Amino acid sequence: MFADMDGDGDLDLFLGGLGGDPSLIFANNGDGTFSDVTAGSGIDTLTASHNISAAFGDYDLDGDLDLFVAHWGTVRDFSSPGDTEHLWRNDTDAIGIKFTSVSESAGISPSILTLPDNLTTLQTSDFTFAPTFARINDDLYPDILSVADFNYSQFFINNQDGTFSNATDTGVIIDGNGMGSAVFDYDGDGDLDWFVTSIECHPNSDCRNGAWSQIGNRLYRNQNGAFEDVTDEAGVASGGWGWGACVLDFENDGDLDIYHTNGWSLVDNFNNFEFDVSRAFVANGAGQFEDQSEEIGLADTEQGRGVVCADFDNDGDVDILQLHRSPVVAATLWRNDTNSNNFLSVKLNGETPNTEAAGARITITYGGTTQMREICIASNFVSQNPAVQTFGLGHAAQVDELTIQWPDGRNTVLTDIQAGQFITVDHPNLL
């Protein structure tokens, strides 16, 4: 995963080790090359066998980017888990990039493994998959959303003192086999909601004889800093065997849509997950979605895993890079050919060392419509989106007002911005 760990304005690289291999940090030299700086970084003390996905965010608001690492398949002693090595505080100094494990002192350990009402039959391993730092209760301090397999997905509220409280409502967070994650304001009410991909087994399928979910994807609506399950009314449950997820505005009409990859080797008389079609849930503007993968040309049957939503060709609409579990077709790049609606693309230059402005919120208004995005350096599932935000504007010719709430609480307000632009906004201290 790429992030500016040392605050020098370029993106460094964290690589999570798998199968017992070490995790690595490469510092960007600013000239197109990288240097391995793992030794002495603290990450060289990470012992987890599998480090599947990661996320960066400034949980303590000291200006630099901290790290959360997921460890699917790492064997743990549930009776005494100790330091689960999920949360790493950034202690970078003039000597180099440094991280310190703070899972226990911050209150992530041991509850991320031992929260009551978790599935008890598989208490052998850490099954965390896709983490995100995001401001769920709307204060400036990022909270933590941790998607995980086998009914372990969890929500940690930031206590604003370096610690977290596990706020998971086990009567609501029930995705069962959480894989991918997308955090976005689906209902336009100004806060962040949470979409989690999972597994939907046919009622008569052999799939149900295993430890797999029966209910499919979940959409959790944010209501004043707590979640409620609105999956059925939103129409996004039927996702097959879901993996990586991201949100984008397919048509640039102003409504955020959902795309997620699919596939597994299980085939029986009721499910054919081996050729499961990717889902393109298109929003109707009223809080509901319809899968239109066939109609818009995204009915992919490869066994997808990761996914990146970004404007790869810089034409003002968001394209999709889908990563496959295939030695033959490793990836597919889907070009978005939408050209009938307007857009505005916004890049933020944050104050050093948080140069990507992780945690900042961008709000635009035009013609009575409001959209909000938060800058998250997060995992879709073994993949990440860029920090640049592309807003679909429909037929609006301009954005009436653009407000940026920076991570330090300061605001920037711009007015009367012409549509069809790629703009960069600097933190006030950089002006």
mmCIF file of N, CA and C in Angstrom, residues 51 84 95-96 125 159 186-187 205 215 231 254 268 283 305 322 358 363 382 393-394 401 408 410 412:
data_model
loop_
_atom_site.group_PDB
_atom_site.id
_atom_site.type_symbol
_atom_site.label_atom_id
_atom_site.label_comp_id
_atom_site.label_asym_id
_atom_site.label_seq_id
_atom_site.Cartn_x
_atom_site.Cartn_y
_atom_site.Cartn_z
ATOM 1 N N ASN A 51 -0.099 -10.867 6.460
ATOM 2 C CA ASN A 51 -0.437 -9.447 6.565
ATOM 3 C C ASN A 51 -1.132 -9.050 5.271
ATOM 4 N N THR A 84 -1.900 -8.061 19.317
ATOM 5 C CA THR A 84 -2.348 -8.619 18.046
ATOM 6 C C THR A 84 -1.736 -7.913 16.843
ATOM 7 N N ILE A 95 15.785 10.521 11.546
ATOM 8 C CA ILE A 95 16.601 9.364 11.170
ATOM 9 C C ILE A 95 15.914 8.518 10.118
ATOM 10 N N GLY A 96 14.566 8.393 10.210
ATOM 11 C CA GLY A 96 13.862 7.597 9.217
ATOM 12 C C GLY A 96 12.470 7.199 9.653
ATOM 13 N N SER A 125 -7.684 -18.436 14.628
ATOM 14 C CA SER A 125 -6.857 -17.497 13.880
ATOM 15 C C SER A 125 -7.475 -16.112 13.852
ATOM 16 N N ASN A 159 -11.413 7.435 21.069
ATOM 17 C CA ASN A 159 -11.705 8.143 22.316
ATOM 18 C C ASN A 159 -10.991 9.488 22.426
ATOM 19 N N TYR A 186 -23.753 7.067 1.186
ATOM 20 C CA TYR A 186 -24.644 6.569 0.139
ATOM 21 C C TYR A 186 -25.981 7.307 0.099
ATOM 22 N N ASP A 187 -26.422 7.847 1.259
ATOM 23 C CA ASP A 187 -27.742 8.468 1.324
ATOM 24 C C ASP A 187 -27.699 9.991 1.342
ATOM 25 N N SER A 205 -27.904 -25.068 -0.844
ATOM 26 C CA SER A 205 -26.559 -25.325 -1.321
ATOM 27 C C SER A 205 -25.698 -26.046 -0.290
ATOM 28 N N ILE A 215 -26.186 -14.819 4.176
ATOM 29 C CA ILE A 215 -26.992 -13.611 3.985
ATOM 30 C C ILE A 215 -26.434 -12.630 2.967
ATOM 31 N N THR A 231 -29.485 -3.210 4.310
ATOM 32 C CA THR A 231 -29.124 -3.978 3.115
ATOM 33 C C THR A 231 -30.324 -4.299 2.240
ATOM 34 N N GLY A 254 -24.112 12.128 -10.168
ATOM 35 C CA GLY A 254 -24.165 12.676 -8.818
ATOM 36 C C GLY A 254 -24.470 11.663 -7.741
ATOM 37 N N ASP A 268 -21.810 -26.108 -7.184
ATOM 38 C CA ASP A 268 -22.757 -27.180 -6.891
ATOM 39 C C ASP A 268 -24.014 -26.932 -7.712
ATOM 40 N N ALA A 283 -26.926 3.263 -8.276
ATOM 41 C CA ALA A 283 -27.854 3.963 -7.389
ATOM 42 C C ALA A 283 -28.948 4.660 -8.192
ATOM 43 N N ARG A 305 -10.448 -10.455 -7.232
ATOM 44 C CA ARG A 305 -10.081 -10.286 -5.828
ATOM 45 C C ARG A 305 -10.003 -8.784 -5.509
ATOM 46 N N GLN A 322 -9.534 -4.289 -12.283
ATOM 47 C CA GLN A 322 -9.926 -5.479 -11.539
ATOM 48 C C GLN A 322 -8.774 -6.476 -11.547
ATOM 49 N N ALA A 358 -5.190 12.919 4.566
ATOM 50 C CA ALA A 358 -6.050 11.834 5.040
ATOM 51 C C ALA A 358 -6.911 12.324 6.194
ATOM 52 N N THR A 363 -16.806 18.815 0.640
ATOM 53 C CA THR A 363 -18.254 18.918 0.429
ATOM 54 C C THR A 363 -18.516 19.890 -0.703
ATOM 55 N N VAL A 382 -6.928 -6.026 -0.490
ATOM 56 C CA VAL A 382 -5.609 -6.090 -1.135
ATOM 57 C C VAL A 382 -5.464 -5.070 -2.267
ATOM 58 N N LEU A 393 -21.446 15.524 -11.686
ATOM 59 C CA LEU A 393 -22.293 16.706 -11.495
ATOM 60 C C LEU A 393 -23.561 16.683 -12.337
ATOM 61 N N GLY A 394 -23.822 15.565 -13.054
ATOM 62 C CA GLY A 394 -24.970 15.572 -13.946
ATOM 63 C C GLY A 394 -24.803 16.650 -15.004
ATOM 64 N N GLU A 401 -20.499 25.888 -4.398
ATOM 65 C CA GLU A 401 -19.580 26.039 -3.266
ATOM 66 C C GLU A 401 -18.851 24.730 -3.007
ATOM 67 N N ASP A 408 -6.941 19.251 10.559
ATOM 68 C CA ASP A 408 -6.737 20.065 11.764
ATOM 69 C C ASP A 408 -7.947 20.926 12.103
ATOM 70 N N ARG A 410 -9.383 23.274 10.227
ATOM 71 C CA ARG A 410 -9.489 24.508 9.452
ATOM 72 C C ARG A 410 -10.299 24.261 8.186
ATOM 73 N N THR A 412 -11.467 25.554 4.146
ATOM 74 C CA THR A 412 -11.254 26.321 2.918
ATOM 75 C C THR A 412 -12.563 26.319 2.152
#
